[in-house]
Short mmCIF file of N, CA and C in Angstrom, two decimals:
data_model
loop_
_atom_site.label_atom_id
_atom_site.label_comp_id
_atom_site.label_asym_id
_atom_site.label_seq_id
_atom_site.Cartn_x
_atom_site.Cartn_y
_atom_site.Cartn_z
N LYS A 1 -7.26 5.62 -6.73
CA LYS A 1 -6.11 5.09 -6.01
C LYS A 1 -6.49 3.74 -5.41
N GLU A 2 -5.72 2.76 -5.71
CA GLU A 2 -6.00 1.42 -5.22
C GLU A 2 -5.66 1.31 -3.74
N ARG A 3 -6.43 0.57 -3.02
CA ARG A 3 -6.25 0.40 -1.57
C ARG A 3 -5.57 -0.93 -1.29
N LEU A 4 -4.35 -1.09 -1.71
CA LEU A 4 -3.64 -2.36 -1.59
C LEU A 4 -3.32 -2.74 -0.16
N CYS A 5 -3.09 -1.77 0.69
CA CYS A 5 -2.64 -2.06 2.05
C CYS A 5 -3.71 -2.83 2.84
N LEU A 6 -4.96 -2.68 2.47
CA LEU A 6 -6.02 -3.37 3.19
C LEU A 6 -5.90 -4.89 3.08
N THR A 7 -5.24 -5.36 2.03
CA THR A 7 -5.13 -6.80 1.84
C THR A 7 -3.98 -7.41 2.64
N TRP A 8 -3.15 -6.57 3.24
CA TRP A 8 -2.02 -7.07 4.02
C TRP A 8 -2.49 -7.40 5.42
N ASN A 9 -2.42 -8.64 5.77
CA ASN A 9 -2.89 -9.06 7.09
C ASN A 9 -1.79 -8.92 8.13
N THR A 10 -2.10 -9.27 9.34
CA THR A 10 -1.15 -9.16 10.45
C THR A 10 0.09 -10.00 10.21
N GLY A 11 -0.06 -11.16 9.64
CA GLY A 11 1.10 -12.01 9.36
C GLY A 11 2.06 -11.36 8.38
N THR A 12 1.50 -10.74 7.35
CA THR A 12 2.33 -10.05 6.37
C THR A 12 3.06 -8.89 7.03
N ARG A 13 2.34 -8.14 7.86
CA ARG A 13 2.94 -7.00 8.56
C ARG A 13 4.07 -7.47 9.47
N SER A 14 3.86 -8.55 10.16
CA SER A 14 4.89 -9.10 11.05
C SER A 14 6.11 -9.55 10.27
N ARG A 15 5.88 -10.15 9.12
CA ARG A 15 7.01 -10.60 8.29
C ARG A 15 7.84 -9.42 7.83
N TRP A 16 7.17 -8.35 7.35
CA TRP A 16 7.89 -7.15 6.91
C TRP A 16 8.61 -6.50 8.08
N LYS A 17 7.95 -6.42 9.22
CA LYS A 17 8.56 -5.78 10.38
C LYS A 17 9.80 -6.57 10.82
N GLY A 18 9.71 -7.89 10.79
CA GLY A 18 10.86 -8.71 11.14
C GLY A 18 12.01 -8.51 10.17
N GLN A 19 11.67 -8.38 8.89
CA GLN A 19 12.69 -8.15 7.87
C GLN A 19 13.38 -6.81 8.11
N LEU A 20 12.61 -5.77 8.41
CA LEU A 20 13.20 -4.46 8.67
C LEU A 20 14.06 -4.46 9.93
N SER A 21 13.61 -5.16 10.96
CA SER A 21 14.35 -5.16 12.22
C SER A 21 15.69 -5.88 12.08
N ARG A 22 15.81 -6.78 11.11
CA ARG A 22 17.07 -7.49 10.89
C ARG A 22 18.05 -6.68 10.06
N MET A 23 17.58 -5.60 9.47
CA MET A 23 18.45 -4.80 8.63
C MET A 23 19.46 -4.06 9.50
N ALA A 24 20.65 -3.83 8.95
CA ALA A 24 21.72 -3.20 9.70
C ALA A 24 21.58 -1.68 9.76
N GLU A 25 20.73 -1.12 8.95
CA GLU A 25 20.60 0.33 8.90
C GLU A 25 19.94 0.87 10.17
N PRO A 26 20.45 1.99 10.68
CA PRO A 26 19.75 2.65 11.79
C PRO A 26 18.37 3.15 11.32
N ALA A 27 17.49 3.35 12.25
CA ALA A 27 16.11 3.76 11.93
C ALA A 27 16.09 5.04 11.10
N SER A 28 16.97 5.99 11.40
CA SER A 28 16.96 7.25 10.67
C SER A 28 17.28 7.03 9.19
N GLN A 29 18.16 6.09 8.88
CA GLN A 29 18.48 5.79 7.48
C GLN A 29 17.32 5.09 6.79
N GLU A 30 16.64 4.20 7.53
CA GLU A 30 15.45 3.54 6.97
C GLU A 30 14.39 4.58 6.64
N ILE A 31 14.16 5.50 7.58
CA ILE A 31 13.15 6.54 7.39
C ILE A 31 13.51 7.39 6.18
N GLN A 32 14.76 7.77 6.06
CA GLN A 32 15.19 8.59 4.93
C GLN A 32 15.00 7.85 3.61
N LYS A 33 15.39 6.59 3.58
CA LYS A 33 15.28 5.79 2.36
C LYS A 33 13.82 5.65 1.92
N TYR A 34 12.94 5.27 2.86
CA TYR A 34 11.55 5.05 2.49
C TYR A 34 10.82 6.37 2.25
N SER A 35 11.24 7.45 2.89
CA SER A 35 10.67 8.77 2.60
C SER A 35 10.95 9.16 1.15
N THR A 36 12.16 8.89 0.71
CA THR A 36 12.53 9.17 -0.68
C THR A 36 11.68 8.35 -1.64
N LEU A 37 11.49 7.07 -1.32
CA LEU A 37 10.67 6.22 -2.18
C LEU A 37 9.23 6.71 -2.24
N VAL A 38 8.70 7.17 -1.11
CA VAL A 38 7.32 7.69 -1.08
C VAL A 38 7.23 8.94 -1.95
N LYS A 39 8.24 9.80 -1.91
CA LYS A 39 8.22 11.00 -2.75
C LYS A 39 8.30 10.65 -4.23
N LEU A 40 9.09 9.63 -4.57
CA LEU A 40 9.25 9.23 -5.96
C LEU A 40 8.04 8.47 -6.50
N GLN A 41 7.39 7.70 -5.63
CA GLN A 41 6.24 6.87 -6.04
C GLN A 41 5.12 7.01 -5.01
N PRO A 42 4.47 8.17 -4.97
CA PRO A 42 3.45 8.41 -3.93
C PRO A 42 2.23 7.49 -4.01
N GLU A 43 1.99 6.87 -5.16
CA GLU A 43 0.83 5.97 -5.29
C GLU A 43 1.14 4.56 -4.85
N ASN A 44 2.39 4.26 -4.53
CA ASN A 44 2.80 2.91 -4.17
C ASN A 44 2.51 2.66 -2.68
N ALA A 45 1.50 1.88 -2.41
CA ALA A 45 1.08 1.61 -1.03
C ALA A 45 2.17 0.91 -0.22
N GLU A 46 2.93 0.05 -0.87
CA GLU A 46 3.98 -0.68 -0.16
C GLU A 46 5.03 0.27 0.41
N ASN A 47 5.37 1.33 -0.34
CA ASN A 47 6.34 2.30 0.17
C ASN A 47 5.83 3.01 1.42
N HIS A 48 4.56 3.38 1.42
CA HIS A 48 3.97 4.01 2.60
C HIS A 48 4.00 3.05 3.79
N PHE A 49 3.68 1.80 3.50
CA PHE A 49 3.68 0.78 4.54
C PHE A 49 5.07 0.60 5.14
N LEU A 50 6.09 0.49 4.28
CA LEU A 50 7.46 0.31 4.76
C LEU A 50 7.96 1.54 5.53
N LEU A 51 7.56 2.72 5.09
CA LEU A 51 7.92 3.94 5.83
C LEU A 51 7.25 3.91 7.21
N GLY A 52 6.01 3.46 7.25
CA GLY A 52 5.32 3.32 8.54
C GLY A 52 6.03 2.37 9.47
N LEU A 53 6.51 1.25 8.94
CA LEU A 53 7.26 0.30 9.76
C LEU A 53 8.57 0.91 10.25
N ALA A 54 9.24 1.66 9.40
CA ALA A 54 10.49 2.31 9.80
C ALA A 54 10.24 3.29 10.94
N PHE A 55 9.16 4.08 10.82
CA PHE A 55 8.81 5.01 11.91
C PHE A 55 8.46 4.23 13.18
N GLU A 56 7.72 3.15 13.02
CA GLU A 56 7.34 2.33 14.18
C GLU A 56 8.58 1.75 14.86
N ASN A 57 9.54 1.27 14.07
CA ASN A 57 10.78 0.74 14.64
C ASN A 57 11.57 1.81 15.37
N ALA A 58 11.40 3.07 14.96
CA ALA A 58 12.09 4.18 15.60
C ALA A 58 11.30 4.71 16.81
N GLY A 59 10.14 4.11 17.09
CA GLY A 59 9.33 4.54 18.22
C GLY A 59 8.46 5.75 17.94
N GLN A 60 8.31 6.10 16.67
CA GLN A 60 7.51 7.27 16.28
C GLN A 60 6.14 6.80 15.80
N VAL A 61 5.31 6.44 16.76
CA VAL A 61 4.03 5.80 16.47
C VAL A 61 3.07 6.72 15.72
N ALA A 62 3.02 7.99 16.08
CA ALA A 62 2.11 8.92 15.41
C ALA A 62 2.46 9.04 13.93
N GLU A 63 3.75 9.13 13.63
CA GLU A 63 4.19 9.22 12.24
C GLU A 63 3.91 7.91 11.50
N SER A 64 4.12 6.79 12.18
CA SER A 64 3.86 5.51 11.53
C SER A 64 2.38 5.38 11.18
N ASN A 65 1.50 5.82 12.07
CA ASN A 65 0.07 5.75 11.80
C ASN A 65 -0.33 6.61 10.60
N LYS A 66 0.31 7.76 10.44
CA LYS A 66 0.04 8.60 9.27
C LYS A 66 0.40 7.88 7.98
N CYS A 67 1.53 7.17 8.02
CA CYS A 67 1.95 6.41 6.83
C CYS A 67 0.98 5.28 6.53
N TYR A 68 0.57 4.57 7.59
CA TYR A 68 -0.38 3.48 7.39
C TYR A 68 -1.70 4.01 6.82
N ASP A 69 -2.12 5.20 7.28
CA ASP A 69 -3.34 5.79 6.74
C ASP A 69 -3.21 6.10 5.26
N GLN A 70 -2.02 6.46 4.83
CA GLN A 70 -1.79 6.77 3.41
C GLN A 70 -1.86 5.54 2.52
N CYS A 71 -1.59 4.38 3.07
CA CYS A 71 -1.59 3.19 2.21
C CYS A 71 -2.95 2.53 2.15
N ILE A 72 -3.93 3.03 2.87
CA ILE A 72 -5.28 2.44 2.76
C ILE A 72 -6.24 3.37 2.07
#
């Protein structure tokens, strides 16, 4: 399994987080959408990362950390 998430620096994370925060979807819809993507493509590090950001935006830090751990 490739460890792609390690190459994403703080600037990249901030850019993605800003993009997610501008989306009109409530956090629960973001979580549902990215959870589905993780189930469909469990090897895709970006999906785990985006699910982690969605959890973080919802204030669920423990869940977001689990997702971040999956992408590294």
